[in-house]
CSV table of C-alpha atoms in Angstrom, one decimal:
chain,number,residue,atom,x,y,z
A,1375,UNK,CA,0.0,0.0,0.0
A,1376,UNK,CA,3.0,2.4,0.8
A,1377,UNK,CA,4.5,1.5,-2.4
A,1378,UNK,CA,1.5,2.5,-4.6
A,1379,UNK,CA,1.0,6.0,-2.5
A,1380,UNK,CA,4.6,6.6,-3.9
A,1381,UNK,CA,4.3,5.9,-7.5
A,1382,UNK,CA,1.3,8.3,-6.9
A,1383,UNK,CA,3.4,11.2,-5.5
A,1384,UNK,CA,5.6,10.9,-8.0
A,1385,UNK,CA,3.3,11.8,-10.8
A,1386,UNK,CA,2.8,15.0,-8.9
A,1387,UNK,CA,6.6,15.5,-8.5
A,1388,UNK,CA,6.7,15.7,-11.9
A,1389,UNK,CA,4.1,18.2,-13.0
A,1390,UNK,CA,5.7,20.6,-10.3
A,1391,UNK,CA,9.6,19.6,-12.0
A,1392,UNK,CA,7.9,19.8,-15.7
A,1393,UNK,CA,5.4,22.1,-15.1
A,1394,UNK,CA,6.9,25.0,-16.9
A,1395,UNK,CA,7.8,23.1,-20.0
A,1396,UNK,CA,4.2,21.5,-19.7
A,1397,UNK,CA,2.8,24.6,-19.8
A,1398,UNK,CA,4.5,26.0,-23.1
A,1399,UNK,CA,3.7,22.7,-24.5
A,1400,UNK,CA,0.1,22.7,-23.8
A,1401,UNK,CA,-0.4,26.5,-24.8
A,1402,UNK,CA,1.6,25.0,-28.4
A,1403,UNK,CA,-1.0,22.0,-28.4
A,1404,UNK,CA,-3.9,24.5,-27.8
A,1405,UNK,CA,-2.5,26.8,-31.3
A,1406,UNK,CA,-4.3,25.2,-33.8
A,1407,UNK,CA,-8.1,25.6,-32.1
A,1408,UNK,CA,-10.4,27.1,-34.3
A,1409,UNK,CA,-11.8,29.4,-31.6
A,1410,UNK,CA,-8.5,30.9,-31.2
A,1411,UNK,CA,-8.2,31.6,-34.6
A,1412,UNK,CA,-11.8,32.9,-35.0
A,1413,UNK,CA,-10.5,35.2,-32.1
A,1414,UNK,CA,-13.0,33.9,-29.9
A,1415,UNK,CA,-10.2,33.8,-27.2
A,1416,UNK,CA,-6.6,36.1,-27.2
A,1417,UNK,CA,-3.3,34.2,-26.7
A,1418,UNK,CA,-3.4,36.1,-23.8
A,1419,UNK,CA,-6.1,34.7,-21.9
A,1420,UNK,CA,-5.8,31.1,-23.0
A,1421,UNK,CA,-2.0,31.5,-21.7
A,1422,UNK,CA,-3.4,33.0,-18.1
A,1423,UNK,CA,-6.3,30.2,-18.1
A,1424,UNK,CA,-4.3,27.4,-18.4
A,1425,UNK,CA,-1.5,28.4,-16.4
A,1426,UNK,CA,-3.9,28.6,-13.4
A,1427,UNK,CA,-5.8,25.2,-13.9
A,1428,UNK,CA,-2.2,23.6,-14.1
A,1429,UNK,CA,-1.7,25.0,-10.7
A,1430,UNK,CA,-4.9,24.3,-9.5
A,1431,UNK,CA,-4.4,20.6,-10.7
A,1432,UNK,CA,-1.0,20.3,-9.4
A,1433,UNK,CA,-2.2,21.2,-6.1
A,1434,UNK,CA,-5.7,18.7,-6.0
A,1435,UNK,CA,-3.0,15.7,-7.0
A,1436,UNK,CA,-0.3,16.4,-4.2
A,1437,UNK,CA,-2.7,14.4,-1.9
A,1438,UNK,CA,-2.5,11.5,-4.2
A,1439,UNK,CA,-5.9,10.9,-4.8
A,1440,UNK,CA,-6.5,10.4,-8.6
A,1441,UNK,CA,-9.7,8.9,-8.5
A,1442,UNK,CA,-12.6,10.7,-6.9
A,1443,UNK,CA,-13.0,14.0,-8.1
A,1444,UNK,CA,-16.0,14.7,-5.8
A,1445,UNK,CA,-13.2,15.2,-2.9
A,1446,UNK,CA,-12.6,18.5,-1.1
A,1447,UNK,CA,-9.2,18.6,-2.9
A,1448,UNK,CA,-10.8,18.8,-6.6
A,1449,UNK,CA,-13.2,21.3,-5.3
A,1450,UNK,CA,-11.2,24.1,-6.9
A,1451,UNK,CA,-10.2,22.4,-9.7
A,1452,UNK,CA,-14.6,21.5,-10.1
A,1453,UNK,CA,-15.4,24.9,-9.8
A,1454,UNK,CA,-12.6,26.6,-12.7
A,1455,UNK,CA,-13.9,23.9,-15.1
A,1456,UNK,CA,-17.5,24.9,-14.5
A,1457,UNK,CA,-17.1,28.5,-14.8
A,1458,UNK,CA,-14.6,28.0,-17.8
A,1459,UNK,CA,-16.9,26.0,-20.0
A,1460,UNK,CA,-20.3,28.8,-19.2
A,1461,UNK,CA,-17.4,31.1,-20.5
A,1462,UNK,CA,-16.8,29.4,-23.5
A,1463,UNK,CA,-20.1,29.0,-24.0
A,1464,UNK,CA,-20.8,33.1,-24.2
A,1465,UNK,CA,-17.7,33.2,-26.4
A,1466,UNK,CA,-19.1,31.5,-28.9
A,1467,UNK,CA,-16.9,28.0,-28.6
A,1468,UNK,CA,-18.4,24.7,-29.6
A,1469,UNK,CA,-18.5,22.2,-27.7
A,1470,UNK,CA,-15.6,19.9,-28.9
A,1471,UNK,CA,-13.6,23.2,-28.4
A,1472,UNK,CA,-14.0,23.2,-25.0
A,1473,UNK,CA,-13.7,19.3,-23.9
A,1474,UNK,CA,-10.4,20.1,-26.1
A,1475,UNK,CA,-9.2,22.3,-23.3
A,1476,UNK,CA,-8.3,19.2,-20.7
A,1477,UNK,CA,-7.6,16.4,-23.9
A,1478,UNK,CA,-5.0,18.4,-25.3
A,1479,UNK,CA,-3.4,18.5,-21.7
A,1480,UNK,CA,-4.1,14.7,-20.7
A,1481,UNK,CA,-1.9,14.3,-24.3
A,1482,UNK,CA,1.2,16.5,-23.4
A,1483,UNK,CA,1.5,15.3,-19.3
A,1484,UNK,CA,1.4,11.4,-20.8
A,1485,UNK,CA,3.9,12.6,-22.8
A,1486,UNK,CA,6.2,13.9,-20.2
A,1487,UNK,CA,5.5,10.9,-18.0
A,1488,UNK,CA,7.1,8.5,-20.8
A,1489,UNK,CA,9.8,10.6,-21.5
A,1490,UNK,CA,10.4,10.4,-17.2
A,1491,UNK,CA,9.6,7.1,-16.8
A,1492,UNK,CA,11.0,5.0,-20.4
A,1493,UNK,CA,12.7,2.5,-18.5
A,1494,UNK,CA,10.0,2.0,-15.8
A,1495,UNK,CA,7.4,0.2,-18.3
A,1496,UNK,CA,5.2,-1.0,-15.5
A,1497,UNK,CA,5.7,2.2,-13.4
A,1498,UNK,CA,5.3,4.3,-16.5
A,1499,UNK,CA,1.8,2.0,-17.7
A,1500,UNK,CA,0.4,2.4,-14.2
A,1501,UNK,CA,0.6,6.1,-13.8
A,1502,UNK,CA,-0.2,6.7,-17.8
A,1503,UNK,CA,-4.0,4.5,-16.5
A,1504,UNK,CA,-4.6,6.4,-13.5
A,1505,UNK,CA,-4.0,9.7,-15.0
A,1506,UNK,CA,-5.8,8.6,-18.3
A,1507,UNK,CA,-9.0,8.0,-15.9
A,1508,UNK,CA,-8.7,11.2,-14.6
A,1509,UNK,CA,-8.6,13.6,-17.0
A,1510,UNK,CA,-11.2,11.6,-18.7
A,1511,UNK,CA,-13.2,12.3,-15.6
A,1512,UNK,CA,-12.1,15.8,-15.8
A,1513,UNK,CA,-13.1,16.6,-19.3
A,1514,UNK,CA,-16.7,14.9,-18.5
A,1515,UNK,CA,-17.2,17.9,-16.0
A,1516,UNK,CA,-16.4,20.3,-18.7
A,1517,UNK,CA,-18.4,18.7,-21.1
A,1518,UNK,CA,-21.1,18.5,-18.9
A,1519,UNK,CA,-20.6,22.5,-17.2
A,1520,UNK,CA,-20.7,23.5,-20.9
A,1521,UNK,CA,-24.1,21.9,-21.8
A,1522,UNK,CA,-25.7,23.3,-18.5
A,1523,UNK,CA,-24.2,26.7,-19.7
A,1524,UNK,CA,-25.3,26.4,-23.4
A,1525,UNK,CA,-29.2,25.2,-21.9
A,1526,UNK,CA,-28.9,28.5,-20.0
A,1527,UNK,CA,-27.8,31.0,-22.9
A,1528,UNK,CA,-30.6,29.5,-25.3
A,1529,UNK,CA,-33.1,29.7,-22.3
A,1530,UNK,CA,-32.1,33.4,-21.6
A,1531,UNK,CA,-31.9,34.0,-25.7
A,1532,UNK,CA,-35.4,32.6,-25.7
A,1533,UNK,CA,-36.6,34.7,-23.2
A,1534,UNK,CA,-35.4,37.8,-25.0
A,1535,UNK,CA,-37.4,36.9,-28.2
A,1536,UNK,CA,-40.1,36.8,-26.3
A,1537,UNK,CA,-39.6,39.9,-24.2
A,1538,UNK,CA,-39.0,41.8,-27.8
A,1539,UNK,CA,-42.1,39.7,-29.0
A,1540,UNK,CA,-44.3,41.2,-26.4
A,1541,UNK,CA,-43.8,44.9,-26.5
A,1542,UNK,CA,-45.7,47.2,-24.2
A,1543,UNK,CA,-45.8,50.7,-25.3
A,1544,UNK,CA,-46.7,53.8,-23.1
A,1545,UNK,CA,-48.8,55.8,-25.9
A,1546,UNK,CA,-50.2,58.2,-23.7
A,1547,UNK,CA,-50.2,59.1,-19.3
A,1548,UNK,CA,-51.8,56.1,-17.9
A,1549,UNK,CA,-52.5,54.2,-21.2
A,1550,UNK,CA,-50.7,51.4,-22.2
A,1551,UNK,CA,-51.0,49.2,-25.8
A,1552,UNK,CA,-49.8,45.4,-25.9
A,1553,UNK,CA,-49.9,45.0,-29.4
A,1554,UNK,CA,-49.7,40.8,-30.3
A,1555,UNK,CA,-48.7,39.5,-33.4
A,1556,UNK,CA,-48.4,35.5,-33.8
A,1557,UNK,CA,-49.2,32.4,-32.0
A,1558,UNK,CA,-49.7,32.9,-28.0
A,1559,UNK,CA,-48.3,29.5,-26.2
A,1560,UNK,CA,-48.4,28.8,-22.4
A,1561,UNK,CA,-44.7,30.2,-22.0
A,1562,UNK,CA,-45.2,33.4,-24.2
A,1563,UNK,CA,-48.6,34.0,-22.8
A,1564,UNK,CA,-47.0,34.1,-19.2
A,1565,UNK,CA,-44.2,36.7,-20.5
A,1566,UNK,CA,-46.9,38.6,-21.9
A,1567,UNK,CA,-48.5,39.2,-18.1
A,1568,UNK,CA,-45.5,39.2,-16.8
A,1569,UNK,CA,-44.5,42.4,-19.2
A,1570,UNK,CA,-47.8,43.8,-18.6
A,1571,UNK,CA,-48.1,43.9,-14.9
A,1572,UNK,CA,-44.4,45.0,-15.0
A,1573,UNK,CA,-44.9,47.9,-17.3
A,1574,UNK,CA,-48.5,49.0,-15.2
A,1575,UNK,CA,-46.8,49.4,-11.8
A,1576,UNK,CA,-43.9,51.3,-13.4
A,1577,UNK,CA,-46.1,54.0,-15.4
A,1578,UNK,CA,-48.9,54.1,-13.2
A,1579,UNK,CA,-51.1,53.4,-16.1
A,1580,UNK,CA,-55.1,52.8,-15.5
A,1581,UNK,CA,-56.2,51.7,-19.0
A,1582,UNK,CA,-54.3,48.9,-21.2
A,1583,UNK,CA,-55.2,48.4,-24.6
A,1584,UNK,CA,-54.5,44.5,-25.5
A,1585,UNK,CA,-54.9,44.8,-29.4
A,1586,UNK,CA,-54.8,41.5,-31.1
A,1587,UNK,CA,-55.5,42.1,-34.8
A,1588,UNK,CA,-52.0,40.1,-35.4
A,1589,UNK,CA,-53.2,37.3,-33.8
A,1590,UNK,CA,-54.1,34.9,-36.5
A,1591,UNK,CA,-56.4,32.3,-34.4
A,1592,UNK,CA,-57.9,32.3,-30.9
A,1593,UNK,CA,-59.3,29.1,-29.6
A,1594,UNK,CA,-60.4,28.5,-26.2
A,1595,UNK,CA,-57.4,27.9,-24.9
A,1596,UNK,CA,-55.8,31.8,-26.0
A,1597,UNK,CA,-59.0,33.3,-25.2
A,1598,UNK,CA,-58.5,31.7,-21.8
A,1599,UNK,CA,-54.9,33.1,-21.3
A,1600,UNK,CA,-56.1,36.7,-22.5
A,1601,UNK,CA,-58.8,36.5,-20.3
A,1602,UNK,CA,-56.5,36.2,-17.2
A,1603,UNK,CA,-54.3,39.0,-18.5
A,1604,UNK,CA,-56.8,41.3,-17.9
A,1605,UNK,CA,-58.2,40.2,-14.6
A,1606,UNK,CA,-54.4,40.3,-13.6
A,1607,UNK,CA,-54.4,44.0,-15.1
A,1608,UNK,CA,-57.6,44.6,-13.5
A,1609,UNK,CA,-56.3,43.3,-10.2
A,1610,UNK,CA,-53.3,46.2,-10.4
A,1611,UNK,CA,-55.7,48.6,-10.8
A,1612,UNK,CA,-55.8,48.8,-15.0
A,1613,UNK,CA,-58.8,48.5,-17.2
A,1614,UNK,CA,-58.0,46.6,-20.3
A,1615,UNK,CA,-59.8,47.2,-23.9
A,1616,UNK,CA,-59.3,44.3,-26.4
A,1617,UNK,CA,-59.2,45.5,-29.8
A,1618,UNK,CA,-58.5,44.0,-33.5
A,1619,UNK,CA,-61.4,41.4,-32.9
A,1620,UNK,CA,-61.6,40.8,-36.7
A,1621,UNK,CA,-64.7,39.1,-38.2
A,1622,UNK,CA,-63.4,35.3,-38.2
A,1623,UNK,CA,-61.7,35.4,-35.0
A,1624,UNK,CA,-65.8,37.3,-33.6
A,1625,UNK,CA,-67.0,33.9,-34.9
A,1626,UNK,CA,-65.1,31.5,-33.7
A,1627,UNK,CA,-65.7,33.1,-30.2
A,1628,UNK,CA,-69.6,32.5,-30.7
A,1629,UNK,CA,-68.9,29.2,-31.8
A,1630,UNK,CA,-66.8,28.2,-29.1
A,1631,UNK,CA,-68.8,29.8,-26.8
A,1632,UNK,CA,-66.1,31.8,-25.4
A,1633,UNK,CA,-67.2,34.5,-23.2
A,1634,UNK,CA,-65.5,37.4,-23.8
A,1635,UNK,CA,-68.9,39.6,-21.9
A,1636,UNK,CA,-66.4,40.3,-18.9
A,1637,UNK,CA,-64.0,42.1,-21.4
A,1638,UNK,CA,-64.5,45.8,-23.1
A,1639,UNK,CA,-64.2,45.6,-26.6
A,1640,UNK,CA,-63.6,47.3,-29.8
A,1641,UNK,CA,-62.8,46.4,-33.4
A,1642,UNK,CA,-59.8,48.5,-34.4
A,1643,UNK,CA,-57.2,49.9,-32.3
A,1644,UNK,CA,-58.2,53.5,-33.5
A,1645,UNK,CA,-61.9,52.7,-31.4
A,1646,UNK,CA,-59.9,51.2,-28.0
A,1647,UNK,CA,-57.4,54.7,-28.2
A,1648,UNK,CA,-60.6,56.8,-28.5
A,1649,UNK,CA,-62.4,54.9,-25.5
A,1650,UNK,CA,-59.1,55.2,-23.6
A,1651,UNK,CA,-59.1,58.9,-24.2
A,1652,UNK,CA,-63.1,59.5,-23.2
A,1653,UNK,CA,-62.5,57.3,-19.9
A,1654,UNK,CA,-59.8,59.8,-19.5
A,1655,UNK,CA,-62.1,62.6,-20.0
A,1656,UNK,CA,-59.4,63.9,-22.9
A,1657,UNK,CA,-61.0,65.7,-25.6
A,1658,UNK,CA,-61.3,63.5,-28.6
A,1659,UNK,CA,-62.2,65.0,-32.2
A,1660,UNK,CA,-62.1,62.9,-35.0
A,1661,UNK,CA,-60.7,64.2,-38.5
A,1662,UNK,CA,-61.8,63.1,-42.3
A,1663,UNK,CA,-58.9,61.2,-43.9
C-alpha cells in the first residue's frame, strides 16, 4: 500500500519539476483551435487560463488521490472547469472546443510521464491508467458545465425573443398598448402578463389596450390566457380594452362559446385609443382622412 501511494506522488513530482515546459507545451497543443483563430479567445487569456488550472491541478493531485473527483481537494479544480466552460459557452466556442481544453493537456502530461519514466514500463503503464482515468473524468465535467451553460444561454436568448415579441408601449399618461402579433403558447402568454403587470406598476397606467389584430387564431385555450391578463391588469388597478377582434376570429368566439362579456371591446385599435381617451375625459375629435 506504501509503495502505490509513492508511485502516486511521483506523478505530482513531476508536473511541479515539468510544469513550466508543460505549460509551453500545452499553450503549443492549444495553437491550432479554431476558436483561437476565430478570435474567440486572445493568446493572452488562453495563456493565463491554463496556467492557473495547471496550478490548481498540481495542487488537488499532491494528496495522491486520482480517482474521486468529488473530494474537497478537486473542489477548486470543479469549480474553474465549470465557470470555464459557461465562458466558452458566451464566447461563442463549440463544444468539442472546449472538452479540447483538458484532452490536449491529458496528451502533453502522458507525454512527459514516458519521457520520465522509459525505463519503468510498468511504473510508467500504471501512472499513464490512472491519469488517463482522470482527466477523462475531468473533461466529463467540462463537457457536462458547458451543456448546463449552453441550456442556460438558449433559455435566456429565448426569453429575449419573447420579451421583444411582447412589447408594451406607453402611448399616452396612464395608457398602455400590448400589441400581439403570432401564435400565444403557455410560455409566451405568461411573458406577456409578466411584461404587462411590469410595465403598469412602473407607469402608473389605469387603461391597457391589448390589441390583437396580429393574432391569427384564438381558440379557447388563447382566449382563456387573455382573459386572465386582464383580470391580472384589472387586479393592479388597469382597465383593459381588447381591440383588433376581426370578423373570423368574432365567430369563432360565438362558436366556441367563449365569453368574452367580462371584457370591453372594440374592433380596431383606432376605437380602443378613442375609448381610452373618453375614460380619460381627454377631448377626442375625430378628422376626415
Amino acid at each position: 500500500m506504501l509503495k502505490e501511494k509513492k508511485k502516486v506522488l511521483r506523478i505530482s513530482e513531476v508536473l511541479v519539476k515539468k510544469e513550466r515546459a508543460i505549460l509551453d507545451a500545452w499553450i503549443k497543443a492549444q495553437a491550432d483551435v479554431p476558436a483561437l483563430q476565430k478570435g474567440l479567445i486572445t493568446e493572452k487569456q488562453l495563456k493565463e487560463d491554463s496556467a492557473q488550472f495547471l496550478k490548481i491541478l498540481i495542487k488537488a493531485v499532491e494528496g495522491g488521490n486520482l480517482e474521486d473527483i468529488t473530494t474537497p481537494e478537486y473542489d477548486e479544480v470543479n469549480k474553474f472547469l465549470a465557470n470555464l466552460s459557461v465562458s466558452r459557452v458566451v464566447q461563442g466556442f463549440s463544444a468539442s472546443e472546449t472538452a479540447t481544453y483538458i484532452f490536449s493537456l491529458k496528451d502533453v502530461i502522458l507525454s512527459f510521464l514516458q519521457d520520465e519514466y522509459s525505463d519503468q514500463p510498468e511504473t510508467l503503464n500504471k501512472m499513464v491508467i490512472d491519469f488517463s482515468v482522470l482527466l477523462k473524468k475531468l473533461g466529463l465535467v467540462t463537457f457536462e458545465a458547458y451543456l448546463k451553460g449552453k441550456e442556460k444561454v438558449i433559455a435566456e436568448q429565448q426569453k429575449s425573443v419573447l420579451e421583444l415579441s411582447t412589447p408594451v408601449i406607453q402611448v399616452w399618461q396612464e395608457v398602455l398598448i400590448l400589441p400581439l402579433i403570432g401564435t400565444i403558447d403557455s410560455a409566451r402568454a405568461l411573458q406577456i402578463m409578466e411584461s404587462l403587470l411590469e410595465s403598469i406598476v412602473a407607469t402608473q397606467s389605469s387603461i391597457v389596450i391589448v390589441d390583437i389584430t396580429g393574432v391569427p387564431a384564438v381558440d379557447t385555450e388563447v382566449a382563456n390566457r387573455l382573459l386572465k391578463t386582464i383580470q391580472a391588469a384589472k387586479l393592479m388597478g388597469a382597465e383593459c380594452i381588447l381591440t383588433g377582434i376581426s370578423p373570423r376570429i368574432s365567430q369563432t368566439i360565438v362558436n366556441l362559446g367563449i365569453d368574452l362579456s367580462r371584457a370591453i371591446t372594440r374592433t380596431s385599435l383606432r376605437d380602443g385609443l378613442e375609448l381610452a381617451f373618453r375614460k380619460l375625459k381627454l377631448k377626442v375629435t375625430r378628422t376626415e382622412g
